GROMACS .gro file of C-alpha atoms in nm:
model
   73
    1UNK     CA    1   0.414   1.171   0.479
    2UNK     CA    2   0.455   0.863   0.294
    3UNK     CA    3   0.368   1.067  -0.032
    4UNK     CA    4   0.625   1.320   0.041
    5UNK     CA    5   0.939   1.051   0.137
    6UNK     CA    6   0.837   0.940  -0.195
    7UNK     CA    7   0.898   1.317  -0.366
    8UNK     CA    8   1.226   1.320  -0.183
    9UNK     CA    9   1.113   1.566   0.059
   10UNK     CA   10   1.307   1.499   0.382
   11UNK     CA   11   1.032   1.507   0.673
   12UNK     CA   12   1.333   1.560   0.931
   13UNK     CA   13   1.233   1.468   1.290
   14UNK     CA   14   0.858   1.369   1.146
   15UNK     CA   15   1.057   1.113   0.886
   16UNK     CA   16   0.931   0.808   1.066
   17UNK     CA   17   0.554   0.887   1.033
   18UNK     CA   18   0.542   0.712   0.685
   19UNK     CA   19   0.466   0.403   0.850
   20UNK     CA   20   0.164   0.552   1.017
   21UNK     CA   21   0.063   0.724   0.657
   22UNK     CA   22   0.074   0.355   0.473
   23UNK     CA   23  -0.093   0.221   0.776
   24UNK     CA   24  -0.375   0.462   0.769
   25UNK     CA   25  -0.439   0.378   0.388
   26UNK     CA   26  -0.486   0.069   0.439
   27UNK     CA   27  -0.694   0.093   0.722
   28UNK     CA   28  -0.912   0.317   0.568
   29UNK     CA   29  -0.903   0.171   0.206
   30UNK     CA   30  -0.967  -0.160   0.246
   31UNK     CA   31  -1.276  -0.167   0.469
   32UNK     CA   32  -1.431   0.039   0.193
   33UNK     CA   33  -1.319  -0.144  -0.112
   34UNK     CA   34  -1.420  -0.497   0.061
   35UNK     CA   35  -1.742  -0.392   0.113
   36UNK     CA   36  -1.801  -0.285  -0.223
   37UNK     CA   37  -1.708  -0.609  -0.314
   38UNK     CA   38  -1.925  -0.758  -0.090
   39UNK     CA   39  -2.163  -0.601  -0.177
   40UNK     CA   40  -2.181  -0.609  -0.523
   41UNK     CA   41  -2.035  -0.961  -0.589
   42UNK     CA   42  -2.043  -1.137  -0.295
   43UNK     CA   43  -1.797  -1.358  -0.118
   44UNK     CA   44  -1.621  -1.469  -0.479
   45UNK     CA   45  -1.562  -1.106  -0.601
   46UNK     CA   46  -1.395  -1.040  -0.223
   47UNK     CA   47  -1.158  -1.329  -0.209
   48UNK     CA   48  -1.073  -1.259  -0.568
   49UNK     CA   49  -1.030  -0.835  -0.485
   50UNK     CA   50  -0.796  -0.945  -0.206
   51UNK     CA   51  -0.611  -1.235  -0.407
   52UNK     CA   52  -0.587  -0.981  -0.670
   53UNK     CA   53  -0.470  -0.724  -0.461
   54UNK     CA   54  -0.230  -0.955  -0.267
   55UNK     CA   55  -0.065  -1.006  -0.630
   56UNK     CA   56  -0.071  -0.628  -0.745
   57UNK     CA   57   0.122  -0.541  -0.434
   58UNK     CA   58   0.395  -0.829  -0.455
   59UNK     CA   59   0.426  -0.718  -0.830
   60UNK     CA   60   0.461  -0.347  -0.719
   61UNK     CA   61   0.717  -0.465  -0.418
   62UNK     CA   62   0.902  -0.657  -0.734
   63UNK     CA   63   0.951  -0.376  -0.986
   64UNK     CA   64   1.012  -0.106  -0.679
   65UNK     CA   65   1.321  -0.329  -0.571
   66UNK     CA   66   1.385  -0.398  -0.931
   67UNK     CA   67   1.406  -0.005  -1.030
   68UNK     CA   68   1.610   0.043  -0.716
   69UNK     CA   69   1.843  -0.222  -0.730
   70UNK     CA   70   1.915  -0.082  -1.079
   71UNK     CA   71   2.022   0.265  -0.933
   72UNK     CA   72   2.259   0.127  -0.670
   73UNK     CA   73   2.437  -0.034  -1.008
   0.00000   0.00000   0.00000
């Protein structure tokens, strides 16, 4: 649902289950993608996937508000 509140598509009385969508991502995601980091660089490739990550996701958070606070303008 989190895919569709981002098309716009109003999920009526299901609207608060994007939460649970982002949630389940990352919950599924990130197990997977440390692993592979694990396991193919070790502790240094890990802490610099999640530092990396960490970053990505402010700078995402960043240019989201940034695009939106341009729209309420």
């Amino acid at each position: 649902s989190n895919w569709l509140a981002v098309a716009g598509v109003d999920m009526g009385l299901l609207g608060h289950t994007w939460s649970l969508s982002v949630e389940e991502h990352f919950y599924v995601v990130w197990p997977a993608v440390l692993l592979g980091a694990l396991a193919l660089g070790g502790q240094r490739l890990a802490l610099g996937v999640a530092v990396g990550g960490a970053i990505a996701s402010l700078a995402l958070r960043i240019a989201i508000a940034e695009v939106a606070a341009g729209q309420r303008a």
